[in-house]
Short mmCIF file of C-alpha atoms in Angstrom, two decimals:
data_model
loop_
_atom_site.label_atom_id
_atom_site.label_comp_id
_atom_site.label_asym_id
_atom_site.label_seq_id
_atom_site.Cartn_x
_atom_site.Cartn_y
_atom_site.Cartn_z
CA MET A 1 -0.08 -0.28 0.00
CA LEU A 2 1.24 3.67 -0.80
CA LEU A 3 1.66 6.51 1.90
CA VAL A 4 -0.38 9.51 1.31
CA LEU A 5 1.47 12.57 2.58
CA SER A 6 -0.53 15.58 3.52
CA GLU A 7 0.35 18.71 1.87
CA ASP A 8 1.83 20.30 5.50
CA HIS A 9 4.03 16.98 5.62
CA LYS A 10 5.37 17.29 2.19
CA GLU A 11 6.12 20.75 2.91
CA HIS A 12 8.07 20.15 6.17
CA LEU A 13 10.26 17.27 4.44
CA SER A 14 11.23 20.19 1.67
CA PHE A 15 13.58 20.95 3.49
CA LEU A 16 15.41 17.78 2.98
CA PRO A 17 16.60 17.88 -0.19
CA LYS A 18 18.47 21.51 0.37
CA VAL A 19 21.26 20.21 2.64
CA ASP A 20 23.43 17.65 1.65
CA SER A 21 23.67 13.66 2.63
CA ALA A 22 25.53 13.34 5.84
CA VAL A 23 23.09 16.19 7.25
CA VAL A 24 20.00 13.89 6.18
CA GLY A 25 21.64 10.89 8.13
CA GLU A 26 22.16 12.56 11.09
CA PHE A 27 18.57 14.12 11.20
CA GLY A 28 17.50 10.55 10.72
CA ARG A 29 19.60 9.38 13.60
CA ILE A 30 18.16 12.40 15.97
CA ALA A 31 14.70 11.30 14.59
CA LEU A 32 15.19 7.76 15.66
CA GLU A 33 16.29 8.98 19.11
CA PHE A 34 13.55 11.35 19.70
CA LEU A 35 11.59 8.15 18.79
CA ARG A 36 13.20 6.45 21.58
CA ARG A 37 13.43 8.96 24.41
CA GLY A 38 11.15 11.98 23.78
CA THR A 39 12.04 15.18 21.65
CA SER A 40 14.68 17.72 23.09
CA PRO A 41 14.26 21.42 21.68
CA LYS A 42 18.39 21.93 22.40
CA ILE A 43 19.48 20.05 19.49
CA TYR A 44 16.76 21.45 17.47
CA GLU A 45 18.55 24.77 18.29
CA GLY A 46 22.20 23.82 17.98
CA ALA A 47 21.21 22.36 14.39
CA ALA A 48 19.49 25.39 13.35
CA ARG A 49 22.61 27.33 14.65
CA LYS A 50 25.18 25.09 12.32
CA LEU A 51 22.72 25.03 9.23
CA SER A 52 22.01 28.56 9.47
CA VAL A 53 18.26 28.17 9.08
CA PRO A 54 15.29 28.81 11.13
CA VAL A 55 14.27 26.57 14.16
CA GLU A 56 11.30 25.94 13.00
CA THR A 57 12.30 24.34 9.72
CA VAL A 58 14.80 22.16 11.21
CA GLN A 59 11.82 20.91 13.87
CA HIS A 60 9.09 20.56 10.87
CA GLY A 61 12.21 18.62 9.25
CA VAL A 62 12.82 16.03 11.92
CA GLU A 63 8.90 15.71 12.82
CA GLY A 64 8.37 15.07 9.15
CA LEU A 65 11.11 12.12 9.02
CA MET A 66 9.69 10.95 12.73
CA PHE A 67 6.41 10.82 10.89
CA LEU A 68 7.42 9.31 7.59
CA MET A 69 9.10 6.35 9.74
CA THR A 70 6.76 5.66 12.43
CA GLU A 71 3.76 5.70 9.58
CA SER A 72 6.15 3.51 7.29
CA SER A 73 6.61 1.12 9.95
CA LYS A 74 2.65 1.00 11.17
CA HIS A 75 1.84 -0.39 7.72
CA MET A 76 4.63 -2.33 7.33
CA ILE A 77 5.02 -1.29 3.98
CA SER A 78 7.42 -3.12 1.74
CA GLU A 79 10.49 -1.31 -0.19
CA VAL A 80 8.70 -0.86 -3.32
CA ASP A 81 5.98 0.67 -1.87
CA PHE A 82 8.18 2.96 0.13
CA LEU A 83 10.34 4.06 -2.69
CA ASP A 84 6.78 5.12 -4.63
CA SER A 85 5.39 7.25 -1.67
CA VAL A 86 8.48 9.08 -1.11
CA LEU A 87 8.87 9.37 -5.23
CA VAL A 88 5.93 11.65 -5.08
CA LEU A 89 7.82 14.27 -2.75
CA GLY A 90 10.41 14.44 -5.74
CA PHE A 91 13.69 13.79 -4.33
CA GLY A 92 16.91 12.83 -5.82
CA GLU A 93 17.48 8.90 -6.08
CA GLU A 94 20.28 9.38 -3.31
CA LEU A 95 18.00 11.15 -0.96
CA ASN A 96 15.30 8.24 -1.45
CA GLN A 97 18.10 5.74 -0.66
CA ILE A 98 19.04 7.26 2.36
CA LEU A 99 15.41 7.45 3.31
CA LEU A 100 14.71 3.72 2.41
CA GLN A 101 18.24 2.93 4.59
CA LEU A 102 16.67 4.41 7.42
CA TYR A 103 13.53 2.46 7.41
CA LEU A 104 14.66 -1.14 6.46
CA GLN A 105 17.27 -0.43 9.31
CA HIS A 106 14.94 0.53 12.13
CA HIS A 107 11.34 -0.31 11.24
CA ALA A 108 11.52 -3.92 13.67
CA GLN A 109 12.73 -1.31 16.61
CA ILE A 110 9.68 1.44 15.60
CA ARG A 111 7.04 -1.25 15.94
CA SER A 112 8.47 -2.33 19.22
CA ILE A 113 8.07 0.85 20.77
CA LEU A 114 4.91 1.86 18.90
CA SER A 115 3.82 -1.62 20.33
CA GLN A 116 3.80 -0.33 24.04
CA LEU A 117 1.87 2.62 23.16
CA PRO A 118 -1.38 1.65 23.96
CA SER A 119 -2.44 1.49 26.99
CA ASN A 120 -2.81 -1.87 28.71
CA LEU A 121 -5.07 -3.37 31.27
CA PRO A 122 -2.79 -4.47 34.18
CA ALA A 123 -1.40 -7.35 34.06
CA TYR A 124 -1.03 -10.39 35.82
CA HIS A 125 2.40 -10.05 38.16
CA ASN A 126 2.38 -12.18 40.87
CA LEU A 127 -0.31 -14.07 43.38
CA GLU A 128 0.37 -14.60 47.28
CA TRP A 129 -1.86 -16.04 49.09
CA ARG A 130 -2.85 -17.71 52.86
CA LEU A 131 -4.92 -19.77 54.40
CA ASP A 132 -6.38 -19.01 57.78
CA VAL A 133 -8.68 -20.48 60.23
CA GLN A 134 -10.47 -17.54 63.00
CA LEU A 135 -10.61 -19.21 66.18
CA ALA A 136 -12.27 -16.68 68.46
CA SER A 137 -12.95 -12.74 68.49
CA ARG A 138 -14.06 -10.42 70.97
CA PRO A 139 -17.62 -10.98 71.02
CA LEU A 140 -17.66 -15.01 70.20
CA ARG A 141 -15.35 -17.36 71.00
CA GLN A 142 -14.76 -21.11 69.80
CA GLN A 143 -15.45 -20.67 66.04
CA VAL A 144 -13.91 -22.17 63.10
CA VAL A 145 -14.01 -19.89 60.31
CA PRO A 146 -11.59 -20.56 57.02
CA THR A 147 -10.50 -17.74 55.27
CA MET A 148 -7.96 -17.16 52.04
CA THR A 149 -6.30 -14.50 51.98
CA MET A 150 -4.32 -13.47 48.92
CA ARG A 151 -2.37 -10.25 47.57
CA LEU A 152 -2.69 -9.84 43.84
CA LEU A 153 0.42 -8.18 42.36
CA LEU A 154 -0.12 -6.41 38.59
CA ALA A 155 2.25 -4.94 36.67
CA ASP A 156 0.65 -1.72 35.06
CA GLY A 157 1.74 -0.31 31.68
CA ALA A 158 5.09 -0.71 29.93
CA ASP A 159 7.37 0.90 32.51
CA GLY A 160 5.80 -2.32 34.72
CA GLY A 161 4.45 0.02 37.95
CA ARG A 162 3.24 -2.37 40.56
CA SER A 163 -0.05 -2.31 42.14
CA SER A 164 -1.08 -4.55 44.52
CA ARG A 165 -4.96 -5.80 45.48
CA VAL A 166 -5.83 -7.31 48.66
CA LEU A 167 -8.58 -9.97 48.85
CA GLN A 168 -10.45 -12.05 50.93
CA THR A 169 -12.60 -15.26 50.18
CA ASP A 170 -14.11 -17.77 52.07
CA PRO A 171 -13.52 -21.49 50.69
CA SER A 172 -16.89 -22.11 49.12
CA SER A 173 -16.03 -18.72 47.15
CA LEU A 174 -12.99 -20.15 46.45
CA LEU A 175 -13.91 -22.99 45.01
CA HIS A 176 -16.33 -21.12 42.36
CA LEU A 177 -13.55 -18.89 41.52
CA ILE A 178 -11.08 -21.95 40.53
CA SER A 179 -13.84 -23.67 38.61
CA THR A 180 -14.79 -20.44 36.47
CA LEU A 181 -11.01 -19.93 35.97
CA GLU A 182 -10.64 -23.49 34.80
CA ALA A 183 -13.46 -23.37 32.81
CA ALA A 184 -11.89 -20.01 31.18
CA LEU A 185 -9.06 -21.98 30.01
CA ALA A 186 -11.10 -25.06 28.75
CA ALA A 187 -12.70 -22.75 26.29
CA MET A 188 -9.30 -22.21 24.86
CA LYS A 189 -9.79 -25.85 23.69
CA THR A 190 -13.29 -25.76 21.95
CA SER A 191 -13.47 -25.87 18.52
CA HIS A 192 -14.62 -22.64 17.61
CA ALA A 193 -11.49 -21.26 19.57
CA ARG A 194 -9.15 -23.91 17.52
CA ARG A 195 -10.30 -22.71 14.06
CA ILE A 196 -9.88 -18.93 15.35
CA PHE A 197 -6.64 -19.93 16.06
CA ARG A 198 -5.16 -21.93 12.98
CA ASN A 199 -6.16 -18.92 10.91
CA ILE A 200 -4.17 -16.54 12.90
CA LYS A 201 -1.21 -18.71 12.37
CA MET B 1 4.03 -38.56 36.73
CA ARG B 2 3.44 -36.97 40.14
CA PHE B 3 6.59 -35.62 41.95
CA ARG B 4 5.85 -35.28 45.96
CA PHE B 5 8.70 -31.90 45.35
CA CYS B 6 6.49 -30.41 42.88
CA GLY B 7 3.54 -30.74 45.34
CA ASP B 8 2.07 -34.04 43.83
CA LEU B 9 1.60 -32.22 40.32
CA ASP B 10 3.78 -33.20 37.15
CA CYS B 11 6.86 -31.83 36.76
CA PRO B 12 7.73 -28.51 34.68
CA ASP B 13 9.03 -29.04 31.11
CA TRP B 14 11.53 -26.43 31.88
CA VAL B 15 12.67 -28.41 34.80
CA LEU B 16 13.04 -31.34 33.38
CA ALA B 17 15.42 -29.81 30.89
CA GLU B 18 17.53 -27.75 32.92
CA ILE B 19 18.48 -30.77 35.05
CA SER B 20 20.39 -32.14 31.79
CA THR B 21 22.20 -28.85 32.07
CA LEU B 22 23.18 -29.36 35.78
CA ALA B 23 24.27 -32.79 34.60
CA LYS B 24 27.05 -31.28 32.69
CA LEU B 25 28.66 -29.83 36.01
CA SER B 26 31.11 -32.23 37.92
CA SER B 27 29.78 -32.95 41.17
CA VAL B 28 31.69 -31.05 42.96
CA LYS B 29 31.41 -28.13 41.43
CA MET B 30 27.11 -28.56 41.61
CA LYS B 31 27.69 -28.50 45.58
CA LEU B 32 29.12 -25.22 45.58
CA LEU B 33 26.71 -23.95 43.09
CA CYS B 34 24.00 -25.39 45.46
CA ALA B 35 25.67 -23.34 48.23
CA GLN B 36 25.57 -20.62 46.55
CA VAL B 37 21.91 -21.25 45.54
CA LEU B 38 20.82 -21.77 49.13
CA LYS B 39 22.85 -18.63 50.20
CA ASP B 40 20.83 -16.59 47.87
CA LEU B 41 17.58 -18.16 49.20
CA LEU B 42 18.27 -17.48 52.74
CA GLY B 43 18.62 -13.97 52.06
CA ASP B 44 22.30 -13.57 52.20
CA GLY B 45 22.14 -12.35 48.14
CA ILE B 46 24.24 -14.37 45.52
CA ASP B 47 28.18 -14.04 44.40
CA TYR B 48 27.40 -14.10 40.52
CA ASP B 49 31.31 -13.99 40.14
CA LYS B 50 31.87 -17.07 42.01
CA VAL B 51 28.87 -18.94 39.76
CA THR B 52 30.66 -17.37 36.60
CA LYS B 53 33.76 -19.58 37.86
CA LEU B 54 32.09 -22.12 38.63
CA THR B 55 30.31 -22.91 35.45
CA ALA B 56 33.21 -21.93 33.40
CA ASP B 57 35.03 -25.35 32.99
CA ALA B 58 31.77 -26.58 31.68
CA LYS B 59 31.41 -23.65 29.41
CA PHE B 60 28.24 -22.14 30.47
CA GLU B 61 26.88 -19.48 28.47
CA SER B 62 24.69 -16.67 30.71
CA GLY B 63 21.90 -18.30 29.38
CA ASP B 64 22.55 -21.65 31.10
CA ILE B 65 24.02 -20.27 34.62
CA LYS B 66 20.96 -18.41 34.56
CA ALA B 67 18.78 -21.48 34.19
CA SER B 68 21.12 -23.59 36.36
CA VAL B 69 20.44 -21.07 39.14
CA ALA B 70 17.08 -21.11 38.26
CA VAL B 71 16.06 -24.81 38.59
CA LEU B 72 18.24 -24.92 41.61
CA SER B 73 16.22 -22.20 43.29
CA PHE B 74 12.97 -24.13 42.05
CA ILE B 75 14.19 -27.59 43.54
CA PHE B 76 15.18 -26.22 46.97
CA SER B 77 12.27 -23.82 47.63
CA SER B 78 9.68 -26.40 46.20
CA ALA B 79 10.83 -29.15 48.29
CA ALA B 80 10.76 -27.33 51.35
CA LYS B 81 7.46 -25.63 50.60
CA HIS B 82 6.26 -29.35 50.42
CA ASP B 83 8.24 -30.58 53.07
CA VAL B 84 9.63 -33.29 51.17
CA ASP B 85 12.48 -35.43 53.25
CA SER B 86 15.90 -35.85 51.59
CA GLU B 87 15.58 -39.56 50.60
CA SER B 88 12.41 -38.97 48.39
CA LEU B 89 13.53 -36.08 47.24
CA SER B 90 17.15 -37.72 45.98
CA SER B 91 14.84 -40.44 44.49
CA GLU B 92 12.51 -38.45 42.77
CA LEU B 93 15.75 -36.32 41.28
CA GLN B 94 17.29 -39.75 40.16
CA GLN B 95 13.89 -40.53 38.31
CA LEU B 96 14.03 -37.41 36.49
CA GLY B 97 18.09 -38.33 35.31
CA LEU B 98 19.97 -36.09 37.61
CA PRO B 99 23.22 -38.15 37.90
CA LYS B 100 23.70 -39.99 41.64
CA GLU B 101 26.56 -37.93 42.42
CA HIS B 102 24.81 -34.87 42.06
CA THR B 103 22.05 -35.99 43.70
CA THR B 104 23.41 -36.85 46.69
CA GLY B 105 25.63 -33.61 47.01
CA LEU B 106 22.25 -31.82 46.19
CA CYS B 107 20.13 -33.59 49.01
CA LYS B 108 23.08 -33.13 51.45
CA SER B 109 22.89 -29.28 51.17
CA TYR B 110 19.35 -29.74 51.23
CA GLU B 111 19.13 -31.75 54.28
CA ASP B 112 21.79 -29.12 55.92
CA LYS B 113 19.73 -26.32 55.53
CA HIS B 114 16.13 -27.84 55.36
CA SER B 115 14.60 -25.81 58.53
CA ALA B 116 16.51 -22.71 57.90
CA LEU B 117 15.08 -22.53 54.70
CA GLN B 118 11.62 -23.63 55.96
CA GLY B 119 12.17 -20.58 58.32
CA LYS B 120 12.91 -18.41 55.71
CA LEU B 121 9.70 -19.28 53.75
CA ARG B 122 7.82 -19.07 56.93
CA GLU B 123 8.77 -15.17 57.68
CA THR B 124 8.12 -14.19 53.83
CA SER B 125 4.82 -15.55 53.78
CA LEU B 126 1.83 -13.41 53.19
CA ARG B 127 1.26 -11.13 55.92
CA LEU B 128 -0.95 -8.08 56.03
CA GLY B 129 -0.14 -4.78 58.26
CA ARG B 130 2.72 -6.41 60.68
CA LEU B 131 2.62 -4.23 63.86
CA GLU B 132 6.25 -3.20 64.14
CA ALA B 133 6.71 -1.09 67.56
CA ALA B 134 4.35 -0.04 70.08
CA SER B 135 5.23 2.76 72.46
CA TRP B 136 2.89 4.36 74.94
CA ARG B 137 3.45 7.49 77.28
CA ILE B 138 0.80 8.35 80.46
CA ASP B 139 -0.23 11.88 81.16
CA TYR B 140 -2.17 13.15 83.56
CA THR B 141 -4.71 16.54 82.61
CA LEU B 142 -4.89 18.81 85.56
CA SER B 143 -7.55 20.82 83.55
CA SER B 144 -9.05 21.64 80.25
CA SER B 145 -11.02 24.45 78.43
CA GLU B 146 -14.22 22.71 79.53
CA LEU B 147 -13.49 21.87 83.34
CA ARG B 148 -11.13 23.34 85.34
CA GLU B 149 -10.41 20.67 87.80
CA VAL B 150 -10.14 17.29 85.90
CA ASN B 151 -6.99 15.37 87.18
CA GLU B 152 -7.44 11.91 85.18
CA PRO B 153 -4.55 10.07 83.87
CA ILE B 154 -4.43 9.48 80.15
CA ILE B 155 -2.08 7.00 78.04
CA GLN B 156 -1.01 7.83 74.72
CA LEU B 157 -0.33 5.02 72.29
CA LYS B 158 1.68 4.96 69.38
CA LEU B 159 1.76 1.76 67.01
CA GLN B 160 4.19 1.65 63.89
CA THR B 161 2.69 -0.86 61.65
CA GLN B 162 3.20 -2.05 58.14
CA GLY B 163 0.65 -1.03 55.95
CA ALA B 164 -1.48 -3.56 54.53
CA GLU B 165 -2.08 -2.12 50.90
CA SER B 166 0.94 0.03 50.76
CA GLY B 167 3.33 -1.91 52.79
CA SER B 168 5.66 1.39 53.75
CA THR B 169 5.02 1.98 57.74
CA GLU B 170 2.31 4.22 59.23
CA THR B 171 1.76 5.24 62.70
CA THR B 172 -1.25 5.50 64.41
CA VAL B 173 -1.65 7.60 67.56
CA VAL B 174 -4.27 6.66 69.83
CA SER B 175 -5.52 8.37 73.51
CA VAL B 176 -6.85 6.05 75.78
CA SER B 177 -8.94 6.85 79.10
CA ALA B 178 -7.91 4.73 82.04
CA ASP B 179 -11.48 2.96 82.00
CA LYS B 180 -11.19 1.71 78.29
CA PHE B 181 -7.75 0.80 78.82
CA ARG B 182 -8.58 -1.57 81.68
CA ILE B 183 -11.35 -3.03 79.23
CA LEU B 184 -8.60 -3.11 76.25
CA LEU B 185 -6.19 -5.16 78.32
CA ALA B 186 -8.07 -7.44 79.51
CA GLU B 187 -9.38 -8.48 76.14
CA LEU B 188 -5.73 -8.36 74.79
CA LYS B 189 -4.67 -10.49 78.13
CA GLN B 190 -7.80 -12.86 77.19
CA ALA B 191 -6.62 -13.26 73.52
CA GLN B 192 -2.93 -13.98 74.73
CA THR B 193 -4.18 -16.99 77.15
CA ARG B 194 -5.67 -18.35 73.78
CA MET B 195 -2.69 -17.77 71.52
CA ASN B 196 -0.54 -19.22 74.29
CA ALA B 197 -3.09 -22.26 74.63
CA LEU B 198 -2.90 -22.93 70.83
CA GLN B 199 1.29 -23.17 71.15
#
């Protein structure tokens, strides 16, 4: 599939052929660093000073490059499609090759960064439990109340922030919980689920 | 195949796979590796440089080193968890394919540290809100804005607990009047008698 670039995007990228290829390579490296760690305006200012162009032009150029890379990686477009999409910008052959190399080298990395972006539900990390029996309390002696106390540890989001929930249950609810979870596990083995897995592979 | 040291369940596949990695070590090095892993399980930390040196002649890569440490930790903690005696552990490990000398070394280390391991596991069991410290102070109230002559003792209790949800230290300060405190003390003494009866 071909990427369709908006007019603004094309305008931002039009800065790239005006500088030589070493600078384009440098911009590519900066763009990827920004994708990994976040932007830093100082670098824009430094580059603008060296090339004697306004800061905005440099910023648009780098951002345009970043957007081109993320869109291409998002759709997993092939080399041919990438070259065709870039052709529309009217750059020289050398510049197209540089952009293609940048894309090929880094698209796997960019995809892994992009995969961490959507917010996840908290995921299971660990479960600690204890089984207690309450024998007596202040108002009532001679009791037998078995209780299961659990601490569910969850990992939240890409940075692995931990949260914990403390739960308590009696034995019959626990048995119900176990049978529900086992039924959920068994649902993976039904013919309907297997048909879907086969098609995904 | 049900194994006692796995809690009467099947042995996990990765344990089976890594037992063959362990067999590549000499039995002397294996015993030293067991000592390191036991030190780690008891909370003293593991010396990775020593472990790397021990596994160097068997030419373990970093993945193999991690795997052998993991499988030994699993065997020791699982056996202690299910209170398996060392003869059963020895026969089960030999059934899984660990050579006899390695098994003997492993079980000897296990037997030595058996009760220490169980003590450590008992300590790390789930406990919500432990009481860390309790301190008290008795004041004597002379007078107040409501009444000119009060003349009553009052006790201030400061309880430091480990928060149930957060796990960090929380401080609770309560002030208790003499009567209420007598009731509190009586009830706590009753609870203590019951606890002692259980032990």
